[in-house]
Short mmCIF file of C-alpha atoms and ligand atoms in Angstrom, two decimals:
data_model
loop_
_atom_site.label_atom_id
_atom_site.label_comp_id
_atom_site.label_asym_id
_atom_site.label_seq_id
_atom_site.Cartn_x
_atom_site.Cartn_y
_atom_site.Cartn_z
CA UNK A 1 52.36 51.33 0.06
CA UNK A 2 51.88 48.60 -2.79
CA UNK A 3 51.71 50.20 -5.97
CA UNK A 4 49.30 48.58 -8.08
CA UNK A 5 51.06 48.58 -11.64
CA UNK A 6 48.97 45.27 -12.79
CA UNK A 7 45.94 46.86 -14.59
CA UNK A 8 46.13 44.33 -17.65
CA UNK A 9 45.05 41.61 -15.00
CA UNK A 10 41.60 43.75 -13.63
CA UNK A 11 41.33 47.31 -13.00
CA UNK A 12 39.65 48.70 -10.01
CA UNK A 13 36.31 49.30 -10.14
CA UNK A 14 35.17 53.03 -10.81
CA UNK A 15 33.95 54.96 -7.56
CA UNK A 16 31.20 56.65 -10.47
CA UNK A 17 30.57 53.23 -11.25
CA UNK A 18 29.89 51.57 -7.83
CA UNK A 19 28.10 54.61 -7.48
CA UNK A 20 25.51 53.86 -10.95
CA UNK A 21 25.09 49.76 -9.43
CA UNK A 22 24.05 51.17 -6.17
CA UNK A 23 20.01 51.61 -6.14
CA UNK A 24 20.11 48.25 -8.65
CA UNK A 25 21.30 46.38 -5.65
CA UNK A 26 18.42 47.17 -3.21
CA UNK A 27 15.37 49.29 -3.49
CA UNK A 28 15.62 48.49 -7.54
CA UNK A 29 15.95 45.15 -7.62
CA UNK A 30 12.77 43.54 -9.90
CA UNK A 31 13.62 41.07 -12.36
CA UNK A 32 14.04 42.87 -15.66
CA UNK A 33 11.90 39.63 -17.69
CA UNK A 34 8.66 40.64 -15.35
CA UNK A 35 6.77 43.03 -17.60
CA UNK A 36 4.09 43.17 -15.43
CA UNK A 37 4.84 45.81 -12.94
CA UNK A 38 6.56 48.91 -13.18
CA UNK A 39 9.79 48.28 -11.45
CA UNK A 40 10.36 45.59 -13.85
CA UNK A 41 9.97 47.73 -16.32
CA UNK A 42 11.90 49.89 -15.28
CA UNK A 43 14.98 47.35 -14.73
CA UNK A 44 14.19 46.18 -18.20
CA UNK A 45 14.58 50.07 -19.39
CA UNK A 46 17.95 50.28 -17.35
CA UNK A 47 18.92 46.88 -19.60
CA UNK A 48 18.05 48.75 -23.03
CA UNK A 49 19.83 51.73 -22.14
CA UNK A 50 22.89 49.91 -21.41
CA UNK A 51 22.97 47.83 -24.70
CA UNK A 52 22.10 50.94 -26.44
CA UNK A 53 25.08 52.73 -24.54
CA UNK A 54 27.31 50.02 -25.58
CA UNK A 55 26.03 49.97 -29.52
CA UNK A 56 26.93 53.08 -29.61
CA UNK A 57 30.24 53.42 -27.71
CA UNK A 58 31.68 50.63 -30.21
CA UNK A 59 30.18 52.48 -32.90
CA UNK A 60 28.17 48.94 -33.94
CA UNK A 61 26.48 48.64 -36.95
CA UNK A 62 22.84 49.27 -36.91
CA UNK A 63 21.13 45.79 -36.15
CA UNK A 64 23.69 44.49 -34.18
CA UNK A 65 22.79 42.46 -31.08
CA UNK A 66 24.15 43.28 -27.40
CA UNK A 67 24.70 40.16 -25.53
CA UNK A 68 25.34 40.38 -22.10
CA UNK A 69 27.90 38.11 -20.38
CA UNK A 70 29.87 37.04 -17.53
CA UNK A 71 33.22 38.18 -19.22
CA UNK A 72 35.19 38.21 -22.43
CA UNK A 73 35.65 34.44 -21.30
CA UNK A 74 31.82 33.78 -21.87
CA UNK A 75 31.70 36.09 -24.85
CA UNK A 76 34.47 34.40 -26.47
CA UNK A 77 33.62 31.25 -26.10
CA UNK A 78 29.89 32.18 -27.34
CA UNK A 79 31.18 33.49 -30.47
CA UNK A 80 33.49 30.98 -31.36
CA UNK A 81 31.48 27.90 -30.37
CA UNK A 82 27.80 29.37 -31.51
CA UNK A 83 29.33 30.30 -34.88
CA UNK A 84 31.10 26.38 -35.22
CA UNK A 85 27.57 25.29 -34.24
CA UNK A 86 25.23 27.63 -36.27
CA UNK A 87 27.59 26.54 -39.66
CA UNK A 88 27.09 22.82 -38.54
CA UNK A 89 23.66 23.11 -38.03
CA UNK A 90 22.86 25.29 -41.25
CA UNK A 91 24.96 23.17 -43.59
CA UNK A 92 27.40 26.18 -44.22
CA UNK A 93 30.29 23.95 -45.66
CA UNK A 94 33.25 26.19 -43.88
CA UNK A 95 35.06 23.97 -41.43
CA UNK A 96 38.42 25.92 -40.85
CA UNK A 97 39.15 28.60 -38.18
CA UNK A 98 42.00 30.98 -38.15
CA UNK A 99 43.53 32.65 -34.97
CA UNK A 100 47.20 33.74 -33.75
CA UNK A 101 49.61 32.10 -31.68
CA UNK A 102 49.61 35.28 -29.16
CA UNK A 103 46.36 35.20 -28.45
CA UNK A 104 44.33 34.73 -24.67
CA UNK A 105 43.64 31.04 -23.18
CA UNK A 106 40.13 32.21 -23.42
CA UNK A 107 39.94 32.03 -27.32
CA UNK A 108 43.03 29.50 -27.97
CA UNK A 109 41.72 27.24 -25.64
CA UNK A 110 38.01 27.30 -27.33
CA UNK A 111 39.87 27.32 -30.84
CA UNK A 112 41.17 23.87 -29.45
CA UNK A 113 38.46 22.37 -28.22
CA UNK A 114 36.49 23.10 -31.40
CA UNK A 115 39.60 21.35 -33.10
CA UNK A 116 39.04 18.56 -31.09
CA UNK A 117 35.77 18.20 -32.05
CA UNK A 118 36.16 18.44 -36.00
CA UNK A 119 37.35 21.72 -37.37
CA UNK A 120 40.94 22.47 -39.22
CA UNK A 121 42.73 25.29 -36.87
CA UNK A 122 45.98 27.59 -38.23
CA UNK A 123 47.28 29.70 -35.72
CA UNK A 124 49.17 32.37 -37.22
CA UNK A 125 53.12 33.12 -36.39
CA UNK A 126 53.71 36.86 -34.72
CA UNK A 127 56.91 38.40 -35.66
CA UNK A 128 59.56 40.17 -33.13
CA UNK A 129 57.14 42.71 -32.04
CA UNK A 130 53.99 40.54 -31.71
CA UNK A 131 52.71 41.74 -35.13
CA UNK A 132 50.95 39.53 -37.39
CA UNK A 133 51.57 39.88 -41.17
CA UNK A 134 48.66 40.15 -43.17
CA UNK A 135 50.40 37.90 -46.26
CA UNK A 136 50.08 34.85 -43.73
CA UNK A 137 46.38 35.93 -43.27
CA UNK A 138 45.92 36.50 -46.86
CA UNK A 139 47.54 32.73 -47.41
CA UNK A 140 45.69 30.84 -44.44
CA UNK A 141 42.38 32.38 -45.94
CA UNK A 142 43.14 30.28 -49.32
CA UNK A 143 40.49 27.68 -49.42
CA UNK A 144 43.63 25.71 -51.10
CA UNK A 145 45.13 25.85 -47.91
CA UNK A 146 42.51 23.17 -46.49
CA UNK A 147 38.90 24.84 -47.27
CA UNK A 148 37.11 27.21 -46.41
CA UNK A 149 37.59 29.31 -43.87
CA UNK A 150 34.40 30.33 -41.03
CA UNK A 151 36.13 32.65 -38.89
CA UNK A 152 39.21 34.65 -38.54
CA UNK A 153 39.50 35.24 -34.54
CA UNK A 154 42.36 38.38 -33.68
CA UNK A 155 42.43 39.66 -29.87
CA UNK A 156 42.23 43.39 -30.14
CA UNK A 157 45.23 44.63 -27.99
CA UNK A 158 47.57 42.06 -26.78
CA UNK A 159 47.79 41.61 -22.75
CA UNK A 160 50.89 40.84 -22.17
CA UNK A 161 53.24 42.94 -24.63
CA UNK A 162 50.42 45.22 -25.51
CA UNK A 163 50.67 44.83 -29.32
CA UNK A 164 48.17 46.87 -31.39
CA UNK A 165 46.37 44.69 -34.34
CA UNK A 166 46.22 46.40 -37.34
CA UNK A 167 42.92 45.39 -37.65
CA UNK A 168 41.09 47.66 -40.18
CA UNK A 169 43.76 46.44 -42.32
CA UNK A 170 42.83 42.81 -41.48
CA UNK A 171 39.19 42.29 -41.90
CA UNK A 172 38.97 43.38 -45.64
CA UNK A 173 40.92 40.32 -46.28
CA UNK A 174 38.89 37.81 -44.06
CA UNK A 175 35.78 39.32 -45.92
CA UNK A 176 37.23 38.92 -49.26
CA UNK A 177 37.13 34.93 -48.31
CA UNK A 178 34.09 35.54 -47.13
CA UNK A 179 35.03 34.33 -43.37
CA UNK A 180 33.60 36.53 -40.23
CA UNK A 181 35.95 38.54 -38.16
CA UNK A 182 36.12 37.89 -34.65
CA UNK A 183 37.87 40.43 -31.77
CA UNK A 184 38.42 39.60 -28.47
CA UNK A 185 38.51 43.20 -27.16
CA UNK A 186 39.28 42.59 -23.44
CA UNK A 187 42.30 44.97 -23.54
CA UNK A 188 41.40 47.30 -26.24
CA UNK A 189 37.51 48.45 -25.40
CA UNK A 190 37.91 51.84 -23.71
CA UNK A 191 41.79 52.71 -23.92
CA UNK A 192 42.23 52.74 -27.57
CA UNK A 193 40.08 53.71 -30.66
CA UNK A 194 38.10 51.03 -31.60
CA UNK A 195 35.12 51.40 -34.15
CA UNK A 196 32.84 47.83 -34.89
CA UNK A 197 31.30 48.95 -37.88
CA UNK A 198 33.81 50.88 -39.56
CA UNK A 199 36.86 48.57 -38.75
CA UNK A 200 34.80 45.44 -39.78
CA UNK A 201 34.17 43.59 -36.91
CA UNK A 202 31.77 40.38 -36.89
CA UNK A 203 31.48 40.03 -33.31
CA UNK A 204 33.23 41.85 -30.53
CA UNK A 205 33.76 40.40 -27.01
CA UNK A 206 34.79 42.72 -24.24
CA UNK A 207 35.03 43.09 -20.55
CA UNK A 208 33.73 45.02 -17.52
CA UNK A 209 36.46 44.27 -15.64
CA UNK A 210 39.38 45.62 -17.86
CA UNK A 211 37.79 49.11 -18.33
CA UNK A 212 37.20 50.16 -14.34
CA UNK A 213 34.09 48.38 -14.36
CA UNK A 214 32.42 44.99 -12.15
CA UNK A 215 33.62 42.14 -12.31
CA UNK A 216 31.40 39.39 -13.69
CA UNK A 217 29.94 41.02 -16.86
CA UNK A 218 31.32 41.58 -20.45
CA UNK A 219 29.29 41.50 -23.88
CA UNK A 220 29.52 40.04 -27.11
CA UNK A 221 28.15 42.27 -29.95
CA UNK A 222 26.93 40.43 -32.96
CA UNK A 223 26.65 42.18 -36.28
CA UNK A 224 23.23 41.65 -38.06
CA UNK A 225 22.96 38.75 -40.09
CA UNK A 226 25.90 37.14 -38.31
CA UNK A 227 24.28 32.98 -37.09
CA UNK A 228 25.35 32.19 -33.34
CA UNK A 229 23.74 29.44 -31.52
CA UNK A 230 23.58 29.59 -27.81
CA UNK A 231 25.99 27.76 -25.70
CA UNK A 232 23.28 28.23 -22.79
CA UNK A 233 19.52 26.34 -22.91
CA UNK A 234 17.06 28.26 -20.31
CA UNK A 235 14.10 30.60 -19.96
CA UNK A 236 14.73 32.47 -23.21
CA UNK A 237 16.32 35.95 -22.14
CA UNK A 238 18.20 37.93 -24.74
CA UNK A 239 16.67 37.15 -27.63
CA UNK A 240 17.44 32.91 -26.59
CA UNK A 241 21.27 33.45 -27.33
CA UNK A 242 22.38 34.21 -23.77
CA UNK A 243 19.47 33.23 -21.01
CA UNK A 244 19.67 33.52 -17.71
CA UNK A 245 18.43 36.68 -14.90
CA UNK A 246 19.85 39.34 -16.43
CA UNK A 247 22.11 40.68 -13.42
CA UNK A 248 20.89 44.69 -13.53
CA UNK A 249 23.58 46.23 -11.42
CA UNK A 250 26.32 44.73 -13.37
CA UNK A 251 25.00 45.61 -16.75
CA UNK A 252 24.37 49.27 -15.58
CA UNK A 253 27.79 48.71 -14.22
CA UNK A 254 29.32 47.90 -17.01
CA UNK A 255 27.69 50.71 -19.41
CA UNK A 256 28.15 53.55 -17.12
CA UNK A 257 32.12 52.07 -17.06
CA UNK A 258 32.18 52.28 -20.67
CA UNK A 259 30.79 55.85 -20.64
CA UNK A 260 33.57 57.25 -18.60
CA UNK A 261 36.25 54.80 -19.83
CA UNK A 262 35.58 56.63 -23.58
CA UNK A 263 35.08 60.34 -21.71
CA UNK A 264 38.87 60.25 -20.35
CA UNK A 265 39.83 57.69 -23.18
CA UNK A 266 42.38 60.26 -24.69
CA UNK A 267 43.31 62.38 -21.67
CA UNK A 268 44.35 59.12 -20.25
CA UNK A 269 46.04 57.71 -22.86
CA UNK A 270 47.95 60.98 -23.12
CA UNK A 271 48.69 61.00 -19.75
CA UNK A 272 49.43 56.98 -19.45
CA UNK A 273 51.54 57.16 -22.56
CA UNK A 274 53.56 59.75 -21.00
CA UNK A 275 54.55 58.13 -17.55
CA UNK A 276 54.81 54.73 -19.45
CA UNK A 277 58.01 56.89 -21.19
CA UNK A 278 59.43 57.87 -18.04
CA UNK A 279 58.95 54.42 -16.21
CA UNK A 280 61.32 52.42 -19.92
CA UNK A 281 63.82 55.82 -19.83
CA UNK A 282 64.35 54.81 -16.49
CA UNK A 283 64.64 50.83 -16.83
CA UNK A 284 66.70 51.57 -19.73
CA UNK A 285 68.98 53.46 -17.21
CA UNK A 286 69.54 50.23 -15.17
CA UNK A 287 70.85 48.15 -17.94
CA UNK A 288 70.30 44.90 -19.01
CA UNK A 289 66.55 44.99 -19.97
CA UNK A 290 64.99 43.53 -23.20
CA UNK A 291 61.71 45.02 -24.24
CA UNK A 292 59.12 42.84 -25.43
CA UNK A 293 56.43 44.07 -27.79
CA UNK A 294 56.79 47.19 -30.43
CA UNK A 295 58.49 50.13 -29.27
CA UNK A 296 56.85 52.93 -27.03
CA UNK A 297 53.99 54.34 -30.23
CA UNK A 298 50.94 53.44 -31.93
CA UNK A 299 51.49 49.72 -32.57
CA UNK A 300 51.76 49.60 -28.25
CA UNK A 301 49.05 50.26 -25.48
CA UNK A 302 49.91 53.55 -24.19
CA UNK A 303 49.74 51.90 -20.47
CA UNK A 304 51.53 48.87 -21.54
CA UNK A 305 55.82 47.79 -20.79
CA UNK A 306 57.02 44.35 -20.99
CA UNK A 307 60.68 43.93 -20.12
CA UNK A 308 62.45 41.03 -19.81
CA UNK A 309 65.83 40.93 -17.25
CA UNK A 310 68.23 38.64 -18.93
CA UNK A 311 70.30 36.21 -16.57
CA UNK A 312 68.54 36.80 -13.49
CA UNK A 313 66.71 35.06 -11.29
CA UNK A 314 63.08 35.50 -12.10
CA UNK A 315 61.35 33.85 -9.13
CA UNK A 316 63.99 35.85 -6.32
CA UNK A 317 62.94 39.22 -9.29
CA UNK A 318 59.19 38.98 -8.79
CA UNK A 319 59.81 37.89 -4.57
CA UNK A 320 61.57 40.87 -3.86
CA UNK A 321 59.54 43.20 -6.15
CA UNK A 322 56.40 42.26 -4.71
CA UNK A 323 56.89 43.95 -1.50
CA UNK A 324 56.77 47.18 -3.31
CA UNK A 325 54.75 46.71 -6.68
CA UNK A 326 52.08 45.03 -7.53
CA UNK A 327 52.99 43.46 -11.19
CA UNK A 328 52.38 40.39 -13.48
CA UNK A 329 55.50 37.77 -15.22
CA UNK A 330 53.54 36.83 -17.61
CA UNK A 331 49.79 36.36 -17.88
CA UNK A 332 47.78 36.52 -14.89
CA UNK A 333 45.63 33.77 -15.87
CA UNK A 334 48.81 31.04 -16.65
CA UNK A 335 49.41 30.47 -13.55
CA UNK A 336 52.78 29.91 -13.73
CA UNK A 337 52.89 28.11 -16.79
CA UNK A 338 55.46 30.04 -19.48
CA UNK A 339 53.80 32.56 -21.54
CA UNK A 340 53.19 31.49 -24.80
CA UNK A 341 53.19 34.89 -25.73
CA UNK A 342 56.75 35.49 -24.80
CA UNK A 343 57.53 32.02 -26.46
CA UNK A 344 56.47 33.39 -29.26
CA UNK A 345 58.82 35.77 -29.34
CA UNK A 346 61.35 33.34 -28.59
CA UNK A 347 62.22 34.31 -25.18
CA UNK A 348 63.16 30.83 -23.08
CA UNK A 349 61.26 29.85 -19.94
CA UNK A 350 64.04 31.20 -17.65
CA UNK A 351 63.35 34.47 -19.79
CA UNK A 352 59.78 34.25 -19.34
CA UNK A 353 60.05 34.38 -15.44
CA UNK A 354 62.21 37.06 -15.43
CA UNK A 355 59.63 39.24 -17.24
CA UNK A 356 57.85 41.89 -15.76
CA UNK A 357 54.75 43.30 -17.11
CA UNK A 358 54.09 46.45 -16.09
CA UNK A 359 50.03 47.67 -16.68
CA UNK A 360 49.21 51.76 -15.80
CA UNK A 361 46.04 52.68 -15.13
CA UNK A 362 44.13 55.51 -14.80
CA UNK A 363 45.32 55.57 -10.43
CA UNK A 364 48.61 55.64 -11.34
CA UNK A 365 51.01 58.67 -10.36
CA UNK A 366 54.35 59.61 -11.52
CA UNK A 367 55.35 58.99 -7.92
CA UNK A 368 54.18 55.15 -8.40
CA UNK A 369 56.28 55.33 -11.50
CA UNK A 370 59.34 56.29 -9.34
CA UNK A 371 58.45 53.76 -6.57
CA UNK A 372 58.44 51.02 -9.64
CA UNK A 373 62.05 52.57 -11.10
CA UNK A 374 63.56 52.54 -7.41
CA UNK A 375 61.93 48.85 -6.77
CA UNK A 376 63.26 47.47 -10.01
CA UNK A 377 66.93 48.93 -9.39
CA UNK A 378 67.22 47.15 -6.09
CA UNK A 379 65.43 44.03 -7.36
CA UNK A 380 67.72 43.88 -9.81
CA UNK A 381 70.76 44.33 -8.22
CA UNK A 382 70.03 41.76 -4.97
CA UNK A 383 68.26 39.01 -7.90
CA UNK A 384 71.81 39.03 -9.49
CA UNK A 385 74.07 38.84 -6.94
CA UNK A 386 72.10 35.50 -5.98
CA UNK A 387 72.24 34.30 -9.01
CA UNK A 388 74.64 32.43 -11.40
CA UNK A 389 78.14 34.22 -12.25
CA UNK A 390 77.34 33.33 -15.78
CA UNK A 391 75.42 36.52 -16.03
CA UNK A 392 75.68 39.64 -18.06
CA UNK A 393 77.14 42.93 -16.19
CA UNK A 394 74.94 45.30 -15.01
C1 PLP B 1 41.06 39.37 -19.28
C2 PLP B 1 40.97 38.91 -20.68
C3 PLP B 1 40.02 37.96 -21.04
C4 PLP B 1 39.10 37.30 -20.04
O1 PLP B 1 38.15 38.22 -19.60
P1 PLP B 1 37.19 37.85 -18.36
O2 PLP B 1 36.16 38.93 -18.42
O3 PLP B 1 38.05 37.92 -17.16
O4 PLP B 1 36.62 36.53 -18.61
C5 PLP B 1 39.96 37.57 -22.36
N1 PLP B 1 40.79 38.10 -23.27
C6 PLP B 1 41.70 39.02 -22.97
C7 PLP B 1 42.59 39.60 -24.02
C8 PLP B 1 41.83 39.46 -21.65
O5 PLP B 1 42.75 40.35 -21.33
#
């Protein structure tokens, strides 16, 4: 059987969880905005208790808004874009907006198109390990180096090589300048610790789908005081910012995922972190295999590997692994375009391909780990006898 080692790209959704959506679907099914009659109300209760499940699983400051999304797509490009428009609209003077090179499509790609459309953008350089260095924060956030800065944007956990931001350590300095902090939390939100208030965090996007809930929901939590405007015109829902039918069963979803992901947070981690070893002491075994990201510790996700197979043939790898594991080259969402991740980190397209990203979840058996370790060693050996004899022994 497939293993399914590709839980960066979605996770399955929770049997507990399917279980919570269930009466929202049918018998439940009033429209939460129709105060009139009791099952609405009673939708629009299930609503509150969500946002209030998520204020307090991110440990959000008090006064911060819960907006419901379709993703950490929407969310991200809410935050970004509302807070470009809100400054243009209020006559806040800060034109400049500060990201990192490694970051998702989902904010890069709205950093550019709100370059496009007048602001200053520095993306930030990562170092070997995917790290940022706060010093080339610290200097970006000079309003010498082109004015002042709006927003600093930092993903959270990276999805590829699974880099850890230091990010407590991060948003005292984008305060100082008096820019906001934004985190895109897709990967982060219910596998590591992860505290709004007390870390600093503007605005927060996250996921249902990354943290064994729907698909088709996510949030953006907006601290108090914090000026988005709405990317979406309509019949007023969420307080204007977000409008729309609020879809019940996936917001239930998507709290009573969050619940559980932060119950088993640890165990998992524990337990992740731990079969994660045994799956690099065994590539390590085989030879030949660069690791991308930090090392196995705190700067990684516990469920994360990246390893990249030098000289060989990364289409004929990832053809002849698929029949046994289910696993990503790269970012799901690239579509074979080189990650810019791994560019980053200076490996070369050929490089790129033959990198396998390897995402545990909380399915995912030490026998899965073998079947990956025994899958890899043949892959391995069959990629590089078909490729060029230019290549490194193994
Ligand atoms: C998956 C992911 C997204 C996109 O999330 P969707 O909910 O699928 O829109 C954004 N950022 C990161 C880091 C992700 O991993």
């Amino acid at each position: 059987m497939l293993a399914y080692l590709d839980h960066h790209a979605t996770t399955p959704c929770d049997p507990a969880v399917v279980a919570a959506m269930a009466p929202w679907w049918g018998e439940q099914f009033a429209n939460p905005a129709s105060r009139l009659y009791r099952p609405a109300l009673e939708a629009a209760a299930a609503i509150e208790a969500a946002a209030a499940e998520l204020h307090q699983g991110l440990a959000a400051p008090s006064g911060a808004q819960v907006v419901f999304t379709s993703g950490a797509t929407e969310a991200n490009n809410l935050a970004l874009k509302g807070l470009a428009e809100a400054a243009l609209s209020s006559g806040n003077p800060r034109r400049r907006l500060v990201s990192v090179v490694s970051e998702h499509h989902a904010v890069l790609d709205v950093l550019r198109y709100l370059e496009r459309h007048g602001f200053a953008l520095t993306l930030l350089p990562i170092d070997a390990q995917g790290l940022l260095n706060p010093a080339d924060l610290q200097a970006a956030l000079d309003p010498g180096a082109g004015g002042p800065v709006l927003a600093v944007s930092v993903m959270a956990a990276n999805n590829e090589i699974g880099t850890i931001a230091p990010l407590a350590q991060l948003a005292p300095l984008v305060h100082a300048a008096g820019a906001l902090l934004h985190v895109d939390g897709a990967q982060a939100v219910g596998h590591i610790p992860l505290a709004m208030e007390a870390w600093g965090i503007d605005l927060l996007s996250l996921s249902g789908h990354k943290l064994y809930g729907p698909k088709g929901i996510g949030a953006l939590l907006v601290a108090p005081g914090v000026q988005v405007a709405p990317q979406l015109q309509g019949g007023g829902q969420q307080g204007g910012l977000r409008p729309g039918t609020l879809p019940v069963p996936l917001i239930v979803g998507l709290a009573a995922a969050l619940k559980q992901a932060l119950a088993d947070r640890e165990g998992r981690a524990l337990r992740l972190a731990a079969l994660r070893d045994q799956l690099w002491t065994g590539l390590q075994a085989l030879g030949g295999l660069t690791l991308n990201g930090p090392p196995p510790g705190p700067q990684r996700l516990p469920h994360n590997l990246s390893v990249t197979a030098g000289g060989v043939d990364g289409t004929r790898l990832h053809q002849l692994l698929r029949r046994q594991i289910a696993v990503s080259s790269g970012s799901a969402c690239s579509q074979g375009s080189a990650s810019h991740v791994l560019a980053a980190l200076g490996r070369t397209r050929a490089e790129a391909a033959a990198t396998v990203r390897f995402g545990l979840g909380r399915s995912t058996t030490a026998q899965q780990v073998e079947q990956a370790l025994r899958a890899m060693a043949d892959a391995l050996d069959q990629a590089s006898n078909r490729s060029a004899a230019s290549r490194p022994e193994r």
